[in-house]
Coordinates of C-alpha atoms and ligand atoms in Angstrom, one line a residue:
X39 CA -116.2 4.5 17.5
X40 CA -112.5 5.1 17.9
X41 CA -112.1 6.3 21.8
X42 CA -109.2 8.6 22.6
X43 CA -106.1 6.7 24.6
X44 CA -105.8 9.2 27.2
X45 CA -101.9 8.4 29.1
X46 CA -99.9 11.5 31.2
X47 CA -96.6 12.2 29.5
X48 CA -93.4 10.7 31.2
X49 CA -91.8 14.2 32.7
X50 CA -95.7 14.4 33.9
X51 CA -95.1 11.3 36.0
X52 CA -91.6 11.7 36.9
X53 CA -93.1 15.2 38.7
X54 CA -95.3 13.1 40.7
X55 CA -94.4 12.2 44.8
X56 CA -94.6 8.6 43.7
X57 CA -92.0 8.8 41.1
X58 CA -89.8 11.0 43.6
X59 CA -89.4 8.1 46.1
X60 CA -88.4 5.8 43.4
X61 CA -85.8 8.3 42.2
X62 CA -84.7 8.1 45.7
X63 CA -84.4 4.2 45.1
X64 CA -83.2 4.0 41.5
X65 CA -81.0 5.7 38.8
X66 CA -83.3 8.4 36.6
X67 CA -82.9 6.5 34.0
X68 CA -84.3 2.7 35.3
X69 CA -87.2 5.1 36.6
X70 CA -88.2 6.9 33.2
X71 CA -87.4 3.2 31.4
X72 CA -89.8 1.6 33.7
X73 CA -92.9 4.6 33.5
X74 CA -92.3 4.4 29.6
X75 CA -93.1 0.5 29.8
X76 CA -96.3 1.1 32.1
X77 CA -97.5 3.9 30.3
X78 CA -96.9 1.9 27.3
X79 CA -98.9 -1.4 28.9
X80 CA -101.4 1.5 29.8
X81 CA -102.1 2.5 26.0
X82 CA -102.2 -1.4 24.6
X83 CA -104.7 -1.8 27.4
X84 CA -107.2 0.9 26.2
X85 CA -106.9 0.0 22.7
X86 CA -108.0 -2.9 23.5
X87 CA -110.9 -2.5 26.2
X88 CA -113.0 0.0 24.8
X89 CA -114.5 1.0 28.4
X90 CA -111.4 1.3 30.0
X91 CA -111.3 4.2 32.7
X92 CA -107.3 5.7 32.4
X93 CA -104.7 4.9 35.2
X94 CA -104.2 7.5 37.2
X95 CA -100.9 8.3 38.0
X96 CA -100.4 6.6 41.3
X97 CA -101.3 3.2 39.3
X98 CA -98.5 3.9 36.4
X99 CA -96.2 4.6 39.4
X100 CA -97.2 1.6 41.3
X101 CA -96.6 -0.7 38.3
X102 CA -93.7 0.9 37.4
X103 CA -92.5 0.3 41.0
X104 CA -93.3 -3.4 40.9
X105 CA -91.0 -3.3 37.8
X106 CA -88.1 -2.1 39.3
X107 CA -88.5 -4.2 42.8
X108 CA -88.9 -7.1 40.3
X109 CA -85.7 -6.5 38.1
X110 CA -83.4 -4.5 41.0
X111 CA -84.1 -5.0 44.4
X112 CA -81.6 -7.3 45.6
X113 CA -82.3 -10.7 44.7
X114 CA -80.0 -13.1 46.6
X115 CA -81.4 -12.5 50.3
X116 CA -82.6 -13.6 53.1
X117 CA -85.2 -16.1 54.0
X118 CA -87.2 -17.4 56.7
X119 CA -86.8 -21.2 56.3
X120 CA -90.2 -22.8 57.7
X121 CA -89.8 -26.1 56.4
X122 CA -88.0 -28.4 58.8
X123 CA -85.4 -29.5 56.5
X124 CA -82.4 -28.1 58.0
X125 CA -79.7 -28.3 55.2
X126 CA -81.9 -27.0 52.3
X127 CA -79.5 -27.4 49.2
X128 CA -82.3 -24.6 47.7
X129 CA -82.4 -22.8 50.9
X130 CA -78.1 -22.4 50.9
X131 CA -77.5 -25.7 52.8
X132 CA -75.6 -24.8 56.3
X133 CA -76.0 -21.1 57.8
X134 CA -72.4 -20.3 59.4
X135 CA -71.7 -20.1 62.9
X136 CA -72.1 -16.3 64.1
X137 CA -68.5 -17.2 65.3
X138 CA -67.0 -16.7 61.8
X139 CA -68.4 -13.3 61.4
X140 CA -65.6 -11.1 62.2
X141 CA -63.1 -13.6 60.1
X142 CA -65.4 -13.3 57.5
X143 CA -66.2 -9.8 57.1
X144 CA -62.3 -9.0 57.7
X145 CA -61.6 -11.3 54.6
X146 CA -64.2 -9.4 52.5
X147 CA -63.5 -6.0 53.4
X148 CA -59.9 -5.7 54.5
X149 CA -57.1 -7.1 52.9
X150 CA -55.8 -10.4 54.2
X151 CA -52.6 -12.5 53.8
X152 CA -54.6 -15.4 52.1
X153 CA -51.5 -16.0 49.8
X154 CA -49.1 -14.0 51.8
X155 CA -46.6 -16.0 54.2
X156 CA -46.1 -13.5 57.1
X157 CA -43.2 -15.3 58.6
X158 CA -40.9 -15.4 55.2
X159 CA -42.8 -12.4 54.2
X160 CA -43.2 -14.0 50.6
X161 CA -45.5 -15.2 49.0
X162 CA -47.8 -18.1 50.3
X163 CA -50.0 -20.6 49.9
X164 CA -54.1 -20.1 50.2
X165 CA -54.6 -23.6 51.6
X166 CA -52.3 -23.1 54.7
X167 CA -54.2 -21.8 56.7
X168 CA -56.8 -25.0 56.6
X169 CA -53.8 -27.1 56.3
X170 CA -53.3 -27.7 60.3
X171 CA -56.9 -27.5 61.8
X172 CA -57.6 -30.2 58.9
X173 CA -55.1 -33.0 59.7
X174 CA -55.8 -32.1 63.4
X175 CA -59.4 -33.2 63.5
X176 CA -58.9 -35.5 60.9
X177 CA -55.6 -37.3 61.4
X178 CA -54.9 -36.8 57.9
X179 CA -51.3 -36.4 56.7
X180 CA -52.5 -33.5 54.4
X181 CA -55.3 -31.4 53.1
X182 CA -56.5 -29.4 50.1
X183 CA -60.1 -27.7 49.4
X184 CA -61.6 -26.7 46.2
X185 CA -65.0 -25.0 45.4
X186 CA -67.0 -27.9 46.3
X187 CA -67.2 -31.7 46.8
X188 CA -68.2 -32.7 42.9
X189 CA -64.6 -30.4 41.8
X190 CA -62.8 -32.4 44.6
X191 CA -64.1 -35.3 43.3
X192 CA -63.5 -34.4 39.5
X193 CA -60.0 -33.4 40.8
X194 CA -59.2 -36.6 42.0
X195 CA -60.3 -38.7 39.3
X196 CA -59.1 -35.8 36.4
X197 CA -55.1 -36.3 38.0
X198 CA -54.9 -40.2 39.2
X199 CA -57.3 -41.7 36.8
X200 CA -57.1 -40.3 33.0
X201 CA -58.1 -42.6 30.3
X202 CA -57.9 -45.3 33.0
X203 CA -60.8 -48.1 35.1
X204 CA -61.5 -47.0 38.1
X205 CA -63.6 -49.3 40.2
X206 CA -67.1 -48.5 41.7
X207 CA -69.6 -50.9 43.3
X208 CA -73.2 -51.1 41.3
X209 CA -74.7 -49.9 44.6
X210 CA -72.4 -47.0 44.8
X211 CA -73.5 -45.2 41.5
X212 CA -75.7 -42.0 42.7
X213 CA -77.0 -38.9 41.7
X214 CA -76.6 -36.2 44.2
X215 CA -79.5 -33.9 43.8
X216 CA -79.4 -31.8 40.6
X217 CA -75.8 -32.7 38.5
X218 CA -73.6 -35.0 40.2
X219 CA -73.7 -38.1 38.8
X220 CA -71.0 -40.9 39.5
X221 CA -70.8 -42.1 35.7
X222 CA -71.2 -38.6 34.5
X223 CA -68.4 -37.1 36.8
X224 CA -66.0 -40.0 35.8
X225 CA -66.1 -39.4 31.7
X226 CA -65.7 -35.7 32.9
X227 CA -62.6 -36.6 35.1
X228 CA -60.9 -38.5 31.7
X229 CA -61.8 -41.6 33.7
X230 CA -63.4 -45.0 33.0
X231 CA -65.8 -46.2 34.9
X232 CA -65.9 -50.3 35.3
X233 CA -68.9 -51.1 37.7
X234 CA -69.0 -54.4 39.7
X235 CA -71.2 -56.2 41.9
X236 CA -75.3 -55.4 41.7
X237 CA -77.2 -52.8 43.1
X238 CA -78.1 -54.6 46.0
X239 CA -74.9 -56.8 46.7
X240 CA -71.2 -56.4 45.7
X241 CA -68.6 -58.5 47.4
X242 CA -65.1 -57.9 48.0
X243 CA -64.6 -60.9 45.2
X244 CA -66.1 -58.5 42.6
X245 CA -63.0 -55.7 43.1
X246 CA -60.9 -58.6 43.3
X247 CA -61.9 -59.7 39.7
X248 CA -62.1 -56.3 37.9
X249 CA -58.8 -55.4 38.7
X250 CA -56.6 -55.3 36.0
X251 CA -52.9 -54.6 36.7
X252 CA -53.0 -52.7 33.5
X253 CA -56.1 -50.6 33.0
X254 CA -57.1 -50.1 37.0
X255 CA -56.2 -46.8 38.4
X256 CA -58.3 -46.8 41.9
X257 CA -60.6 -48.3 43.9
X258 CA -63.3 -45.6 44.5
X259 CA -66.3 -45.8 47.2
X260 CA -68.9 -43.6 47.0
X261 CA -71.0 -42.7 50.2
X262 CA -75.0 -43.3 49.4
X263 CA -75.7 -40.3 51.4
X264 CA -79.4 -39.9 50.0
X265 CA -81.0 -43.0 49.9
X266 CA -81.0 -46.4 51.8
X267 CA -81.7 -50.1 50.0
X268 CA -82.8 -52.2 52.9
X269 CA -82.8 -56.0 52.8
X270 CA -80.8 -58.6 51.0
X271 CA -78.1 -56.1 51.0
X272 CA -74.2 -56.1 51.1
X273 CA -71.3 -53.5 50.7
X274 CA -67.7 -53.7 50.7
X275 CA -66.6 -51.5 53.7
X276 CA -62.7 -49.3 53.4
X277 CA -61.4 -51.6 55.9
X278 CA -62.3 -54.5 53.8
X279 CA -61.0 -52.9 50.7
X280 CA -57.5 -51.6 52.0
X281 CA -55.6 -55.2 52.5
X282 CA -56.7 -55.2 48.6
X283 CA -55.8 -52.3 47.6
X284 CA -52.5 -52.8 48.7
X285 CA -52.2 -56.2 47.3
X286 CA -53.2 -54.2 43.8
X287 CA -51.1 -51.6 44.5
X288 CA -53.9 -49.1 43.5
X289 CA -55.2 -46.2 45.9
X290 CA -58.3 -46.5 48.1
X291 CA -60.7 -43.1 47.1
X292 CA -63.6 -42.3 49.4
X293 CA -66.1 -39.7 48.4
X294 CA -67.8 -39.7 51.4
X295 CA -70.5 -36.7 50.8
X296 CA -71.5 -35.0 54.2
X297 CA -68.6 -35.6 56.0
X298 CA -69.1 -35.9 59.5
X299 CA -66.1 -35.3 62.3
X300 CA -68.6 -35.8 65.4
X301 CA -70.1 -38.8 66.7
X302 CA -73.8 -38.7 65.7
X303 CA -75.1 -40.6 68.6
X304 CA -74.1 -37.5 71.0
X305 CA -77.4 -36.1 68.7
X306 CA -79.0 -38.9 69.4
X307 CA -78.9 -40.1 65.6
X308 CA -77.7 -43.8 64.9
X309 CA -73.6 -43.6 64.3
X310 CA -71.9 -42.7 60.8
X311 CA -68.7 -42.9 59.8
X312 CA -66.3 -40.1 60.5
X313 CA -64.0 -38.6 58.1
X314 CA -61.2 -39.7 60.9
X315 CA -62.6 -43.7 61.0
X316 CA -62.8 -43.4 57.3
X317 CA -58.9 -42.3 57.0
X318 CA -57.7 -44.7 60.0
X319 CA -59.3 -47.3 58.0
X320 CA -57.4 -46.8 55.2
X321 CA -59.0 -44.4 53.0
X322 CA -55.7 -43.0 51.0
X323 CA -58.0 -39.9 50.4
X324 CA -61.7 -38.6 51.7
X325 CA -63.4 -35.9 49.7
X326 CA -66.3 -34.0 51.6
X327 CA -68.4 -31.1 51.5
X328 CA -68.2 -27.7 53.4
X329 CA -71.1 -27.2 53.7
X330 CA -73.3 -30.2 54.5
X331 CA -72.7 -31.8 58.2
X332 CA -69.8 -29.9 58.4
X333 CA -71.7 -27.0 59.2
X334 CA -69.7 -24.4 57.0
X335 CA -69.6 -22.9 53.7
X336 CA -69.6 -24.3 50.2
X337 CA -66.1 -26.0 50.1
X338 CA -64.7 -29.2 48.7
X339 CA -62.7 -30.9 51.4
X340 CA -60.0 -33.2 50.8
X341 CA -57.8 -34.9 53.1
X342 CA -55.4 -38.1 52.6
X343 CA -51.6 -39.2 52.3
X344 CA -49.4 -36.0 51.3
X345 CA -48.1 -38.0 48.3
X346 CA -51.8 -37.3 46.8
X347 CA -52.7 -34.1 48.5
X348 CA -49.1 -33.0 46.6
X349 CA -50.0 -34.5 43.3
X350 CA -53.6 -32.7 43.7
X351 CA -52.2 -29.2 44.3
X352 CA -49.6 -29.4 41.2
X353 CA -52.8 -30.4 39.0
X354 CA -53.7 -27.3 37.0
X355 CA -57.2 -27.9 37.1
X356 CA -56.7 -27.3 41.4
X357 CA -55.8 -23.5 40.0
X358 CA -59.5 -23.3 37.9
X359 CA -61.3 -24.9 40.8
X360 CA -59.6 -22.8 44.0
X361 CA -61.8 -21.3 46.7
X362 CA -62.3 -17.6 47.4
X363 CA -60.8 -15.7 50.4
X364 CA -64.5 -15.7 51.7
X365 CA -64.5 -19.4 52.0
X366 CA -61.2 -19.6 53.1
X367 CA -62.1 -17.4 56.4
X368 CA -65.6 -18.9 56.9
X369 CA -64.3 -23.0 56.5
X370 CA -61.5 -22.2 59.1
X371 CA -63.7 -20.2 61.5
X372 CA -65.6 -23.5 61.5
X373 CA -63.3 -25.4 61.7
X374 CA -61.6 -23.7 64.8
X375 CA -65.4 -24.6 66.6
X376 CA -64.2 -28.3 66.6
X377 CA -61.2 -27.9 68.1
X378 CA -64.1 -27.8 71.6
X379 CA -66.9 -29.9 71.1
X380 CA -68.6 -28.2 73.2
X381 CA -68.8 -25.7 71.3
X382 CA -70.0 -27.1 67.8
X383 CA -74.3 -27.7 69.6
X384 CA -74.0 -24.3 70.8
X385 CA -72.2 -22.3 68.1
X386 CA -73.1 -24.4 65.1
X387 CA -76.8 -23.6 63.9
X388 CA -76.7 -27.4 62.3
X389 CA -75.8 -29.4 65.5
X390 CA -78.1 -26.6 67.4
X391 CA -81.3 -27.4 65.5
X392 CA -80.4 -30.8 65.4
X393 CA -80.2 -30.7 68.9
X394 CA -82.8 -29.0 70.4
X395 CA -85.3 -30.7 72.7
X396 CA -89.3 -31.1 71.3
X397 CA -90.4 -29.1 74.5
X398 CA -88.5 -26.2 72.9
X399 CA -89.9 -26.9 69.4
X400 CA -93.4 -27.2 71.2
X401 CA -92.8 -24.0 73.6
X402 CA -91.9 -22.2 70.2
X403 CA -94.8 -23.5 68.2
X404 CA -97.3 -22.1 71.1
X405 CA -95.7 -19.4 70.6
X406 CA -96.8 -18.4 67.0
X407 CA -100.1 -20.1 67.9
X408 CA -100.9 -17.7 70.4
X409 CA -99.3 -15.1 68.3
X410 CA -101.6 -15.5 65.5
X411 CA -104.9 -15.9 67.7
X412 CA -107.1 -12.9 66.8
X413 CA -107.0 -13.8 63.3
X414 CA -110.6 -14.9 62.4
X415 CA -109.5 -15.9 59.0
X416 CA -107.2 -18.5 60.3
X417 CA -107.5 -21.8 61.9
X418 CA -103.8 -23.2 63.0
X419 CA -103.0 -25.6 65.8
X420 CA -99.5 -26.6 67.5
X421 CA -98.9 -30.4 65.9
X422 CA -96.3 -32.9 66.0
X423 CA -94.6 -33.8 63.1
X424 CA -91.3 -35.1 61.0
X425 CA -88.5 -33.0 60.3
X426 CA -85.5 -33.7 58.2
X427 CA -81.8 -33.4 57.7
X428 CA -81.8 -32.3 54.1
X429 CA -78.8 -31.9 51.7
X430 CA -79.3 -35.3 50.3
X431 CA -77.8 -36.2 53.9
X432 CA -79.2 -39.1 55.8
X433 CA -82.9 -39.2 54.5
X434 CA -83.5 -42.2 56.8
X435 CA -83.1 -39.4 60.0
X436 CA -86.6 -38.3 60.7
X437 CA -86.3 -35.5 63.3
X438 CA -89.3 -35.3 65.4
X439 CA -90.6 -32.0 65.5
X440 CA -93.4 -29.6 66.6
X441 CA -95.4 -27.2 63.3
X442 CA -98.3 -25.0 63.7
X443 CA -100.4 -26.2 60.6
X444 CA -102.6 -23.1 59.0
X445 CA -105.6 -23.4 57.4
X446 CA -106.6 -20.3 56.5
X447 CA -110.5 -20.3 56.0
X448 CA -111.3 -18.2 52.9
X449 CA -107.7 -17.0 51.2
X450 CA -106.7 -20.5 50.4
X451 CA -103.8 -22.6 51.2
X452 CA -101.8 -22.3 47.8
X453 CA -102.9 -18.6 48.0
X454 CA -101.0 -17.9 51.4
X455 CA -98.2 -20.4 50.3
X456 CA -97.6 -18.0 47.6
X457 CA -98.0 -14.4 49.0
X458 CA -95.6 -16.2 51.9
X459 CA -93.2 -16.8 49.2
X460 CA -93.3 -13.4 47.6
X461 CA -92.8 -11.5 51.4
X462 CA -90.0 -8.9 50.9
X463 CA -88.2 -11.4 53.8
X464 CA -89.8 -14.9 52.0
X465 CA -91.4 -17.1 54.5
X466 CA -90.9 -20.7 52.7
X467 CA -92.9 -23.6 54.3
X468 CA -93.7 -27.3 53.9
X469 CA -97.7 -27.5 52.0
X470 CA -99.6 -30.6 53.5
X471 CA -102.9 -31.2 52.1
X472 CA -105.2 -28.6 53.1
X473 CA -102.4 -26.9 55.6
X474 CA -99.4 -24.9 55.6
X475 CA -97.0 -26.1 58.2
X476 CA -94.5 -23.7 60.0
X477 CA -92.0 -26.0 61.3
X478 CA -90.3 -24.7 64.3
X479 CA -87.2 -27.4 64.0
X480 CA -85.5 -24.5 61.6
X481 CA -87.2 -21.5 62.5
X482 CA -85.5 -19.2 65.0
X483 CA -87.2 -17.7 68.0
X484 CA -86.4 -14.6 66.6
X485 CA -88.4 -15.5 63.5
X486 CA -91.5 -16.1 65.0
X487 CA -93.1 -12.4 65.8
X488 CA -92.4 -11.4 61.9
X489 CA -94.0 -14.5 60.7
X490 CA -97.3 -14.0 62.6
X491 CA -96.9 -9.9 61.7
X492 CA -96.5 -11.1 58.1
X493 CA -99.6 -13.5 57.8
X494 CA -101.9 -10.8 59.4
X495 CA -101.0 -8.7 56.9
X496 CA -101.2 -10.8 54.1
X497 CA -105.1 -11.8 55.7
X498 CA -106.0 -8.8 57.0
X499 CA -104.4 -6.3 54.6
X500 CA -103.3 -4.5 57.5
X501 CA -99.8 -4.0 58.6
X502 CA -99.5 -4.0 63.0
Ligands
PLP787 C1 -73.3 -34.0 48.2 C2 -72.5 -35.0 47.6 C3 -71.6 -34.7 46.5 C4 -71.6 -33.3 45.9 O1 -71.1 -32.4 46.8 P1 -71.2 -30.8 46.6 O2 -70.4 -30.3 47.7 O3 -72.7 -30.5 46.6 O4 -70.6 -30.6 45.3 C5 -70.8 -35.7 46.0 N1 -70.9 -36.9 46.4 C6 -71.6 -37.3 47.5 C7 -71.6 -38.7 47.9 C8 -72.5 -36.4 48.1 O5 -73.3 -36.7 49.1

């Protein structure tokens, strides 16, 4: 027996309150599109279950809201990051400084002289206003940026190095998370790749010997920023390389990854190279990113003799790979923080997570312990733990940290991980085992009361 589908007519539902407040949300006609589909859902349903009782109208409404939320709501947004790793490449890598807000919302909402010279009143160029601050903290003679460090890298190789060897250690040949690959960059650039040494040892011999007055176009190191070979190990340092490179007449290249200006150990991290020892070592040009250590936004840095930096910015691929007035404002805003070190702990949300003290991270983790203490369905406890760096930046760092770990009793770990994930402010956090940790190295204090609101809720079913 053939049961009657039994669905309200569209201009029904678009009568109803529910389908008022998402008019109020969304155009009529994303509204009517998305009732149609649940009403539609709604009939395939009961032809198939025999015994199925009708939506009601608040249910075709609901669905059709989850529709639009789904496809409309904004998508890129914020998130609480939870997981200790404080330059999440997934998570957008480095937040900006607060201190770059007004130069940034001025470059997106006003007009701005980012290719405008106001002393000649003609027409300028969009890189001078890095130019300055750049060679200043760097030493370098000059400076150019592009959209990130693989186009300044592609850049590089794509001018000096067409259908030419350029030289890379064995050692040197990595794949930053993702796309970048050394070999694969290279045939992209025009360039030919001619490796030397091993993966655990190349000599200053091995450059020496693949040079070829004809074919050899550059020496190029490349900084193994996300992994470590320990051991029987050996690498052929700039300095080493420069009295060689000169010899060869062929420039020195340095892709150096995070780029760092600061001395680490004021962070109490072992020292790395700085962009600045790198140059007065003999680098002819360093390539970085914006927005790794640096602290800033997506960028490729480069900085180097002005013979190159000149040959770069006459390269037409510099006009497809050029940075938007956005990261224009927000690298240079950065930037200026440098000029005071002080500043960069306090004013750079890296260095200040990097920095702060475990009896902060511990005071913080109590915190949303005692926060979520009424919850019967949850058992969570203040632990120490490991956090990291992140960005394929220095993975042998390992931040200690405090986390509350969360076991809730009866919903499940996965089950919380997810309906943490799918908050309309997503909660994202590191899944250990049996426990969800909340690791207080990248949460802000300000964080805290909405993640413990957000987990009753998602227990409890209530909202505070
Ligand atoms: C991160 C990194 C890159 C890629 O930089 P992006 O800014 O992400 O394009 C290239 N080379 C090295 C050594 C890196 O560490």
């Amino acid at each position: 027996m053939k049961q009657k589908i039994q669905v309200p007519a569209i201009h029904t539902l678009l009568h109803t309150p529910e389908a008022a407040r998402l008019l109020q949300e969304f155009p009529r006609e994303l509204v009517t599109d998305a009732l149609r589909f649940a009403v539609k859902k709604e009939r395939e349903q009961q032809m198939q279950q025999i015994e199925k009782e009708p939506a009601t109208t608040t249910a075709l409404c609901a669905a059709a809201s989850a529709l639009l939320q789904k496809d409309y709501s904004a998508s890129c947004r914020k998130v609480i990051n939870a997981t200790g790793t404080i330059l999440h490449t997934n998570l957008g890598r480095a937040k900006l400084s607060l201190a770059v807000q007004e130069q940034l919302y001025d470059a997106a909402f006003e007009f701005t002289n980012v290719e405008y010279d106001l002393e000649s009143g003609r027409r300028g160029s969009r890189y001078q206003h890095l130019e300055k601050l750049l060679t200043k903290l760097t030493g370098a003679e000059s400076a150019l940026i592009v959209n990130n460090n693989a186009a300044a890298v592609l850049l590089l190789l794509a001018t000096f190095c067409r259908q030419k060897e350029v030289i890379v250690s064995r050692g040197e040949l990595v794949e930053i998370g993702g796309s970048f690959r050394i070999p694969e960059i290279m045939q992209l650039g025009g360039a030919v790749l001619r490796e030397v040494g091993t993966t655990n040892k190349t000599h200053l011999a091995d450059y020496e010997q693949a040079f070829d007055p004809e074919k050899t176009s550059a020496f190029l190191k490349v900084h193994t920023s996300n992994f470590h070979i320990e051991g029987f190990t050996e690498s052929v340092s700039i300095q080493q390389l420069r009295p060689l490179a000169d010899e060869c007449q062929v420039p020195l290249f340095y892709d150096m990854g995070s780029g760092i200006l600061v001395n680490l150990e004021k962070y109490g991290i072992q020292h790395e190279e700085t962009v600045q020892e790198a140059l007065a070592a003999g680098a002819d040009i360093v390539t970085f990113s914006g927005d790794k250590l640096l602290g800033g936004p997506q960028a490729g840095v480069i900085v180097g003799k002005k013979t190159f930096i000149d040959a770069l910015k006459k390269n037409q691929l510099t006009r497809a790979l050029r940075v938007d007035k956005m990261t224009i404002a927000a690298l240079e805003g950065t930037l200026r923080l440098y000029l005071d070190e002080q500043e960069i702990s306090e004013k750079l949300p890296f260095y200040r997570m990097l920095s702060t003290p475990v009896e902060a991270l511990q005071e913080k983790a109590s915190y949303l312990k005692d926060e979520l203490a009424g919850l019967a369905e949850l058992h969570s406890e203040v632990k120490e733990s490991i956090a990291q760096i992140g960005g394929g930046s220095m993975p042998d760092v390992k931040l200690p940290t405090f986390v509350v770990a969360v076991r809730p009793q009866a919903f499940g770990v996965q089950n919380l991980e997810v309906a943490l994930r799918k908050l309309e402010i997503p909660i994202i956090v590191r899944v250990q085992q049996d426990e969800l940790l909340f690791d207080m190295r990248t949460v802000e204090k300000e964080e805290i009361l909405l993640i413990a609101q957000s987990i009753r809720q998602i227990l409890t079913g209530k909202e505070d």
